[in-house]
């Protein structure tokens, strides 16, 4: 079992191959994603992760087919159908027939679904802000710069 507080230190070794460095960076990225998931989403989300992830996709895409959402989340269409049905039952998403393909159903988020996302983000911001006092002013400034650089790199990698 992996420790929740596990950190990976990347010491750039010029002798290390680019492939090995890329693997180290990928592992560190995944560790940061898991750490954020464990520290924020599990504490604050009223929904299972798969349902929250589906709402998050719809927040960015506004409307998508079940197949597209399943592909985006890398799960089967059958699993996605079950998730969508639960979200429909809870009035968090709606299904509408596609205007261009009668076989396709388009999923959109309802205002209740948007409220869940907004509340989740508010909770995460509050938790984060509540823990900033553990850092010095200099560390908070450093963290801010690191997060800005991190976001810029991710946007550059995935335009």
mmCIF file with all atom_site columns, C-alpha atoms in Angstrom:
data_model
loop_
_atom_site.group_PDB
_atom_site.id
_atom_site.type_symbol
_atom_site.label_atom_id
_atom_site.label_alt_id
_atom_site.label_comp_id
_atom_site.label_asym_id
_atom_site.label_entity_id
_atom_site.label_seq_id
_atom_site.pdbx_PDB_ins_code
_atom_site.Cartn_x
_atom_site.Cartn_y
_atom_site.Cartn_z
_atom_site.occupancy
_atom_site.B_iso_or_equiv
_atom_site.pdbx_formal_charge
_atom_site.auth_seq_id
_atom_site.auth_comp_id
_atom_site.auth_asym_id
_atom_site.auth_atom_id
_atom_site.pdbx_PDB_model_num
ATOM 1   C CA . UNK A 1 1   ? 0.000   0.000  0.000   1.00 0.00 ? 1   UNK A CA 1
ATOM 2   C CA . UNK A 1 2   ? 1.355   3.390  -0.984  1.00 0.00 ? 2   UNK A CA 1
ATOM 3   C CA . UNK A 1 3   ? 1.820   5.978  1.718   1.00 0.00 ? 3   UNK A CA 1
ATOM 4   C CA . UNK A 1 4   ? -0.419  9.016  1.308   1.00 0.00 ? 4   UNK A CA 1
ATOM 5   C CA . UNK A 1 5   ? 2.415   11.331 2.303   1.00 0.00 ? 5   UNK A CA 1
ATOM 6   C CA . UNK A 1 6   ? 4.937   9.816  -0.081  1.00 0.00 ? 6   UNK A CA 1
ATOM 7   C CA . UNK A 1 7   ? 6.963   12.374 -1.965  1.00 0.00 ? 7   UNK A CA 1
ATOM 8   C CA . UNK A 1 8   ? 9.340   11.827 -4.807  1.00 0.00 ? 8   UNK A CA 1
ATOM 9   C CA . UNK A 1 9   ? 12.441  13.948 -4.965  1.00 0.00 ? 9   UNK A CA 1
ATOM 10  C CA . UNK A 1 10  ? 13.754  14.447 -8.447  1.00 0.00 ? 10  UNK A CA 1
ATOM 11  C CA . UNK A 1 11  ? 17.453  15.108 -8.532  1.00 0.00 ? 11  UNK A CA 1
ATOM 12  C CA . UNK A 1 12  ? 18.308  15.935 -12.112 1.00 0.00 ? 12  UNK A CA 1
ATOM 13  C CA . UNK A 1 13  ? 21.293  13.799 -12.905 1.00 0.00 ? 13  UNK A CA 1
ATOM 14  C CA . UNK A 1 14  ? 22.867  14.801 -16.211 1.00 0.00 ? 14  UNK A CA 1
ATOM 15  C CA . UNK A 1 15  ? 23.908  11.165 -16.683 1.00 0.00 ? 15  UNK A CA 1
ATOM 16  C CA . UNK A 1 16  ? 20.278  10.051 -16.367 1.00 0.00 ? 16  UNK A CA 1
ATOM 17  C CA . UNK A 1 17  ? 18.564  9.396  -19.667 1.00 0.00 ? 17  UNK A CA 1
ATOM 18  C CA . UNK A 1 18  ? 15.746  11.654 -20.820 1.00 0.00 ? 18  UNK A CA 1
ATOM 19  C CA . UNK A 1 19  ? 13.426  8.627  -20.711 1.00 0.00 ? 19  UNK A CA 1
ATOM 20  C CA . UNK A 1 20  ? 14.234  7.938  -17.069 1.00 0.00 ? 20  UNK A CA 1
ATOM 21  C CA . UNK A 1 21  ? 13.780  11.605 -16.159 1.00 0.00 ? 21  UNK A CA 1
ATOM 22  C CA . UNK A 1 22  ? 10.444  11.634 -17.991 1.00 0.00 ? 22  UNK A CA 1
ATOM 23  C CA . UNK A 1 23  ? 9.358   8.602  -15.961 1.00 0.00 ? 23  UNK A CA 1
ATOM 24  C CA . UNK A 1 24  ? 10.407  10.322 -12.717 1.00 0.00 ? 24  UNK A CA 1
ATOM 25  C CA . UNK A 1 25  ? 8.485   13.466 -13.652 1.00 0.00 ? 25  UNK A CA 1
ATOM 26  C CA . UNK A 1 26  ? 5.436   11.390 -14.640 1.00 0.00 ? 26  UNK A CA 1
ATOM 27  C CA . UNK A 1 27  ? 5.529   9.544  -11.309 1.00 0.00 ? 27  UNK A CA 1
ATOM 28  C CA . UNK A 1 28  ? 5.867   12.802 -9.381  1.00 0.00 ? 28  UNK A CA 1
ATOM 29  C CA . UNK A 1 29  ? 2.934   14.252 -11.346 1.00 0.00 ? 29  UNK A CA 1
ATOM 30  C CA . UNK A 1 30  ? 0.755   11.219 -10.535 1.00 0.00 ? 30  UNK A CA 1
ATOM 31  C CA . UNK A 1 31  ? 1.788   11.390 -6.886  1.00 0.00 ? 31  UNK A CA 1
ATOM 32  C CA . UNK A 1 32  ? 0.732   15.048 -6.758  1.00 0.00 ? 32  UNK A CA 1
ATOM 33  C CA . UNK A 1 33  ? -2.618  14.186 -8.359  1.00 0.00 ? 33  UNK A CA 1
ATOM 34  C CA . UNK A 1 34  ? -3.214  11.392 -5.833  1.00 0.00 ? 34  UNK A CA 1
ATOM 35  C CA . UNK A 1 35  ? -2.174  13.632 -2.959  1.00 0.00 ? 35  UNK A CA 1
ATOM 36  C CA . UNK A 1 36  ? -4.629  16.310 -4.073  1.00 0.00 ? 36  UNK A CA 1
ATOM 37  C CA . UNK A 1 37  ? -7.352  13.676 -4.483  1.00 0.00 ? 37  UNK A CA 1
ATOM 38  C CA . UNK A 1 38  ? -6.721  12.320 -0.990  1.00 0.00 ? 38  UNK A CA 1
ATOM 39  C CA . UNK A 1 39  ? -6.444  15.704 0.720   1.00 0.00 ? 39  UNK A CA 1
ATOM 40  C CA . UNK A 1 40  ? -9.325  17.488 -1.002  1.00 0.00 ? 40  UNK A CA 1
ATOM 41  C CA . UNK A 1 41  ? -11.839 15.526 -3.020  1.00 0.00 ? 41  UNK A CA 1
ATOM 42  C CA . UNK A 1 42  ? -12.397 12.660 -0.607  1.00 0.00 ? 42  UNK A CA 1
ATOM 43  C CA . UNK A 1 43  ? -13.003 15.063 2.255   1.00 0.00 ? 43  UNK A CA 1
ATOM 44  C CA . UNK A 1 44  ? -15.353 17.426 0.520   1.00 0.00 ? 44  UNK A CA 1
ATOM 45  C CA . UNK A 1 45  ? -17.176 15.659 -2.303  1.00 0.00 ? 45  UNK A CA 1
ATOM 46  C CA . UNK A 1 46  ? -20.747 14.509 -1.702  1.00 0.00 ? 46  UNK A CA 1
ATOM 47  C CA . UNK A 1 47  ? -20.385 12.238 -4.755  1.00 0.00 ? 47  UNK A CA 1
ATOM 48  C CA . UNK A 1 48  ? -18.281 9.224  -5.634  1.00 0.00 ? 48  UNK A CA 1
ATOM 49  C CA . UNK A 1 49  ? -15.189 10.182 -7.627  1.00 0.00 ? 49  UNK A CA 1
ATOM 50  C CA . UNK A 1 50  ? -16.515 8.737  -10.903 1.00 0.00 ? 50  UNK A CA 1
ATOM 51  C CA . UNK A 1 51  ? -19.672 10.864 -10.702 1.00 0.00 ? 51  UNK A CA 1
ATOM 52  C CA . UNK A 1 52  ? -17.715 13.971 -9.742  1.00 0.00 ? 52  UNK A CA 1
ATOM 53  C CA . UNK A 1 53  ? -15.273 13.357 -12.612 1.00 0.00 ? 53  UNK A CA 1
ATOM 54  C CA . UNK A 1 54  ? -18.203 13.111 -15.010 1.00 0.00 ? 54  UNK A CA 1
ATOM 55  C CA . UNK A 1 55  ? -19.574 16.452 -13.808 1.00 0.00 ? 55  UNK A CA 1
ATOM 56  C CA . UNK A 1 56  ? -16.108 17.944 -14.138 1.00 0.00 ? 56  UNK A CA 1
ATOM 57  C CA . UNK A 1 57  ? -15.895 16.780 -17.764 1.00 0.00 ? 57  UNK A CA 1
ATOM 58  C CA . UNK A 1 58  ? -19.270 18.375 -18.438 1.00 0.00 ? 58  UNK A CA 1
ATOM 59  C CA . UNK A 1 59  ? -18.135 21.591 -16.765 1.00 0.00 ? 59  UNK A CA 1
ATOM 60  C CA . UNK A 1 60  ? -15.372 21.822 -19.366 1.00 0.00 ? 60  UNK A CA 1
ATOM 61  C CA . UNK A 1 61  ? -17.211 20.367 -22.369 1.00 0.00 ? 61  UNK A CA 1
ATOM 62  C CA . UNK A 1 62  ? -20.724 21.725 -21.561 1.00 0.00 ? 62  UNK A CA 1
ATOM 63  C CA . UNK A 1 63  ? -22.331 18.855 -23.496 1.00 0.00 ? 63  UNK A CA 1
ATOM 64  C CA . UNK A 1 64  ? -20.989 15.478 -24.576 1.00 0.00 ? 64  UNK A CA 1
ATOM 65  C CA . UNK A 1 65  ? -22.101 12.029 -25.598 1.00 0.00 ? 65  UNK A CA 1
ATOM 66  C CA . UNK A 1 66  ? -21.822 9.101  -23.204 1.00 0.00 ? 66  UNK A CA 1
ATOM 67  C CA . UNK A 1 67  ? -19.158 7.634  -25.499 1.00 0.00 ? 67  UNK A CA 1
ATOM 68  C CA . UNK A 1 68  ? -17.124 10.849 -25.466 1.00 0.00 ? 68  UNK A CA 1
ATOM 69  C CA . UNK A 1 69  ? -17.265 11.148 -21.674 1.00 0.00 ? 69  UNK A CA 1
ATOM 70  C CA . UNK A 1 70  ? -16.309 7.478  -21.280 1.00 0.00 ? 70  UNK A CA 1
ATOM 71  C CA . UNK A 1 71  ? -13.384 7.970  -23.641 1.00 0.00 ? 71  UNK A CA 1
ATOM 72  C CA . UNK A 1 72  ? -12.276 11.127 -21.810 1.00 0.00 ? 72  UNK A CA 1
ATOM 73  C CA . UNK A 1 73  ? -12.354 9.302  -18.437 1.00 0.00 ? 73  UNK A CA 1
ATOM 74  C CA . UNK A 1 74  ? -10.879 6.121  -19.931 1.00 0.00 ? 74  UNK A CA 1
ATOM 75  C CA . UNK A 1 75  ? -13.711 3.860  -18.784 1.00 0.00 ? 75  UNK A CA 1
ATOM 76  C CA . UNK A 1 76  ? -16.106 1.603  -20.669 1.00 0.00 ? 76  UNK A CA 1
ATOM 77  C CA . UNK A 1 77  ? -19.325 2.900  -22.192 1.00 0.00 ? 77  UNK A CA 1
ATOM 78  C CA . UNK A 1 78  ? -21.236 0.414  -19.988 1.00 0.00 ? 78  UNK A CA 1
ATOM 79  C CA . UNK A 1 79  ? -19.664 1.864  -16.826 1.00 0.00 ? 79  UNK A CA 1
ATOM 80  C CA . UNK A 1 80  ? -20.363 5.381  -18.059 1.00 0.00 ? 80  UNK A CA 1
ATOM 81  C CA . UNK A 1 81  ? -24.007 4.533  -18.726 1.00 0.00 ? 81  UNK A CA 1
ATOM 82  C CA . UNK A 1 82  ? -24.419 3.419  -15.089 1.00 0.00 ? 82  UNK A CA 1
ATOM 83  C CA . UNK A 1 83  ? -22.758 6.595  -13.814 1.00 0.00 ? 83  UNK A CA 1
ATOM 84  C CA . UNK A 1 84  ? -24.956 8.771  -16.040 1.00 0.00 ? 84  UNK A CA 1
ATOM 85  C CA . UNK A 1 85  ? -28.113 6.990  -14.859 1.00 0.00 ? 85  UNK A CA 1
ATOM 86  C CA . UNK A 1 86  ? -27.217 7.737  -11.220 1.00 0.00 ? 86  UNK A CA 1
ATOM 87  C CA . UNK A 1 87  ? -26.534 11.363 -12.055 1.00 0.00 ? 87  UNK A CA 1
ATOM 88  C CA . UNK A 1 88  ? -29.869 11.602 -13.926 1.00 0.00 ? 88  UNK A CA 1
ATOM 89  C CA . UNK A 1 89  ? -31.696 10.074 -10.925 1.00 0.00 ? 89  UNK A CA 1
ATOM 90  C CA . UNK A 1 90  ? -30.105 12.731 -8.707  1.00 0.00 ? 90  UNK A CA 1
ATOM 91  C CA . UNK A 1 91  ? -31.062 15.497 -11.182 1.00 0.00 ? 91  UNK A CA 1
ATOM 92  C CA . UNK A 1 92  ? -27.412 16.456 -11.725 1.00 0.00 ? 92  UNK A CA 1
ATOM 93  C CA . UNK A 1 93  ? -27.358 15.801 -15.483 1.00 0.00 ? 93  UNK A CA 1
ATOM 94  C CA . UNK A 1 94  ? -29.905 15.579 -18.275 1.00 0.00 ? 94  UNK A CA 1
ATOM 95  C CA . UNK A 1 95  ? -30.005 13.387 -21.364 1.00 0.00 ? 95  UNK A CA 1
ATOM 96  C CA . UNK A 1 96  ? -31.123 14.908 -24.640 1.00 0.00 ? 96  UNK A CA 1
ATOM 97  C CA . UNK A 1 97  ? -31.280 13.369 -28.101 1.00 0.00 ? 97  UNK A CA 1
ATOM 98  C CA . UNK A 1 98  ? -28.593 14.550 -30.483 1.00 0.00 ? 98  UNK A CA 1
ATOM 99  C CA . UNK A 1 99  ? -29.795 16.923 -33.174 1.00 0.00 ? 99  UNK A CA 1
ATOM 100 C CA . UNK A 1 100 ? -27.435 15.349 -35.717 1.00 0.00 ? 100 UNK A CA 1
ATOM 101 C CA . UNK A 1 101 ? -27.469 11.624 -34.824 1.00 0.00 ? 101 UNK A CA 1
ATOM 102 C CA . UNK A 1 102 ? -30.628 9.886  -33.640 1.00 0.00 ? 102 UNK A CA 1
ATOM 103 C CA . UNK A 1 103 ? -28.571 7.053  -32.118 1.00 0.00 ? 103 UNK A CA 1
ATOM 104 C CA . UNK A 1 104 ? -26.622 9.424  -29.884 1.00 0.00 ? 104 UNK A CA 1
ATOM 105 C CA . UNK A 1 105 ? -27.664 10.918 -26.543 1.00 0.00 ? 105 UNK A CA 1
ATOM 106 C CA . UNK A 1 106 ? -26.098 14.176 -25.372 1.00 0.00 ? 106 UNK A CA 1
ATOM 107 C CA . UNK A 1 107 ? -25.440 14.709 -21.666 1.00 0.00 ? 107 UNK A CA 1
ATOM 108 C CA . UNK A 1 108 ? -25.579 18.173 -20.099 1.00 0.00 ? 108 UNK A CA 1
ATOM 109 C CA . UNK A 1 109 ? -25.166 19.328 -16.531 1.00 0.00 ? 109 UNK A CA 1
ATOM 110 C CA . UNK A 1 110 ? -28.186 20.726 -14.671 1.00 0.00 ? 110 UNK A CA 1
ATOM 111 C CA . UNK A 1 111 ? -28.010 23.753 -12.348 1.00 0.00 ? 111 UNK A CA 1
ATOM 112 C CA . UNK A 1 112 ? -27.962 21.280 -9.413  1.00 0.00 ? 112 UNK A CA 1
ATOM 113 C CA . UNK A 1 113 ? -24.927 19.589 -10.946 1.00 0.00 ? 113 UNK A CA 1
ATOM 114 C CA . UNK A 1 114 ? -23.212 22.948 -11.396 1.00 0.00 ? 114 UNK A CA 1
ATOM 115 C CA . UNK A 1 115 ? -23.952 23.767 -7.759  1.00 0.00 ? 115 UNK A CA 1
ATOM 116 C CA . UNK A 1 116 ? -22.244 20.528 -6.649  1.00 0.00 ? 116 UNK A CA 1
ATOM 117 C CA . UNK A 1 117 ? -19.130 21.524 -8.633  1.00 0.00 ? 117 UNK A CA 1
ATOM 118 C CA . UNK A 1 118 ? -19.200 25.108 -7.308  1.00 0.00 ? 118 UNK A CA 1
ATOM 119 C CA . UNK A 1 119 ? -19.623 23.896 -3.711  1.00 0.00 ? 119 UNK A CA 1
ATOM 120 C CA . UNK A 1 120 ? -16.770 21.410 -4.176  1.00 0.00 ? 120 UNK A CA 1
ATOM 121 C CA . UNK A 1 121 ? -14.440 24.112 -5.477  1.00 0.00 ? 121 UNK A CA 1
ATOM 122 C CA . UNK A 1 122 ? -15.416 26.437 -2.617  1.00 0.00 ? 122 UNK A CA 1
ATOM 123 C CA . UNK A 1 123 ? -14.697 23.676 -0.089  1.00 0.00 ? 123 UNK A CA 1
ATOM 124 C CA . UNK A 1 124 ? -11.344 22.900 -1.677  1.00 0.00 ? 124 UNK A CA 1
ATOM 125 C CA . UNK A 1 125 ? -10.340 26.597 -1.706  1.00 0.00 ? 125 UNK A CA 1
ATOM 126 C CA . UNK A 1 126 ? -11.334 26.910 1.966   1.00 0.00 ? 126 UNK A CA 1
ATOM 127 C CA . UNK A 1 127 ? -9.389  23.816 3.012   1.00 0.00 ? 127 UNK A CA 1
ATOM 128 C CA . UNK A 1 128 ? -6.346  25.019 1.085   1.00 0.00 ? 128 UNK A CA 1
ATOM 129 C CA . UNK A 1 129 ? -6.549  28.545 2.545   1.00 0.00 ? 129 UNK A CA 1
ATOM 130 C CA . UNK A 1 130 ? -7.058  27.162 6.061   1.00 0.00 ? 130 UNK A CA 1
ATOM 131 C CA . UNK A 1 131 ? -3.750  25.284 5.811   1.00 0.00 ? 131 UNK A CA 1
ATOM 132 C CA . UNK A 1 132 ? -1.650  28.091 4.327   1.00 0.00 ? 132 UNK A CA 1
ATOM 133 C CA . UNK A 1 133 ? -0.926  29.407 7.829   1.00 0.00 ? 133 UNK A CA 1
ATOM 134 C CA . UNK A 1 134 ? 1.407   26.421 8.295   1.00 0.00 ? 134 UNK A CA 1
ATOM 135 C CA . UNK A 1 135 ? 3.788   28.033 5.815   1.00 0.00 ? 135 UNK A CA 1
ATOM 136 C CA . UNK A 1 136 ? 5.857   31.168 6.234   1.00 0.00 ? 136 UNK A CA 1
ATOM 137 C CA . UNK A 1 137 ? 5.064   34.202 4.095   1.00 0.00 ? 137 UNK A CA 1
ATOM 138 C CA . UNK A 1 138 ? 8.062   33.384 1.921   1.00 0.00 ? 138 UNK A CA 1
ATOM 139 C CA . UNK A 1 139 ? 6.912   29.786 1.497   1.00 0.00 ? 139 UNK A CA 1
ATOM 140 C CA . UNK A 1 140 ? 3.430   30.967 0.503   1.00 0.00 ? 140 UNK A CA 1
ATOM 141 C CA . UNK A 1 141 ? 4.970   33.259 -2.126  1.00 0.00 ? 141 UNK A CA 1
ATOM 142 C CA . UNK A 1 142 ? 7.186   30.396 -3.353  1.00 0.00 ? 142 UNK A CA 1
ATOM 143 C CA . UNK A 1 143 ? 4.203   28.048 -3.514  1.00 0.00 ? 143 UNK A CA 1
ATOM 144 C CA . UNK A 1 144 ? 2.225   30.618 -5.479  1.00 0.00 ? 144 UNK A CA 1
ATOM 145 C CA . UNK A 1 145 ? 5.039   30.921 -8.015  1.00 0.00 ? 145 UNK A CA 1
ATOM 146 C CA . UNK A 1 146 ? 5.416   27.139 -8.244  1.00 0.00 ? 146 UNK A CA 1
ATOM 147 C CA . UNK A 1 147 ? 1.696   26.650 -8.861  1.00 0.00 ? 147 UNK A CA 1
ATOM 148 C CA . UNK A 1 148 ? 1.706   29.346 -11.549 1.00 0.00 ? 148 UNK A CA 1
ATOM 149 C CA . UNK A 1 149 ? 4.696   27.696 -13.283 1.00 0.00 ? 149 UNK A CA 1
ATOM 150 C CA . UNK A 1 150 ? 3.137   24.248 -12.916 1.00 0.00 ? 150 UNK A CA 1
ATOM 151 C CA . UNK A 1 151 ? -0.102  25.442 -14.532 1.00 0.00 ? 151 UNK A CA 1
ATOM 152 C CA . UNK A 1 152 ? 1.821   27.151 -17.351 1.00 0.00 ? 152 UNK A CA 1
ATOM 153 C CA . UNK A 1 153 ? 3.800   23.961 -18.048 1.00 0.00 ? 153 UNK A CA 1
ATOM 154 C CA . UNK A 1 154 ? 0.669   21.817 -18.088 1.00 0.00 ? 154 UNK A CA 1
ATOM 155 C CA . UNK A 1 155 ? -1.023  24.241 -20.491 1.00 0.00 ? 155 UNK A CA 1
ATOM 156 C CA . UNK A 1 156 ? 2.082   24.220 -22.702 1.00 0.00 ? 156 UNK A CA 1
ATOM 157 C CA . UNK A 1 157 ? 2.172   20.402 -22.707 1.00 0.00 ? 157 UNK A CA 1
ATOM 158 C CA . UNK A 1 158 ? -1.572  20.006 -23.332 1.00 0.00 ? 158 UNK A CA 1
ATOM 159 C CA . UNK A 1 159 ? -2.688  23.035 -25.387 1.00 0.00 ? 159 UNK A CA 1
#
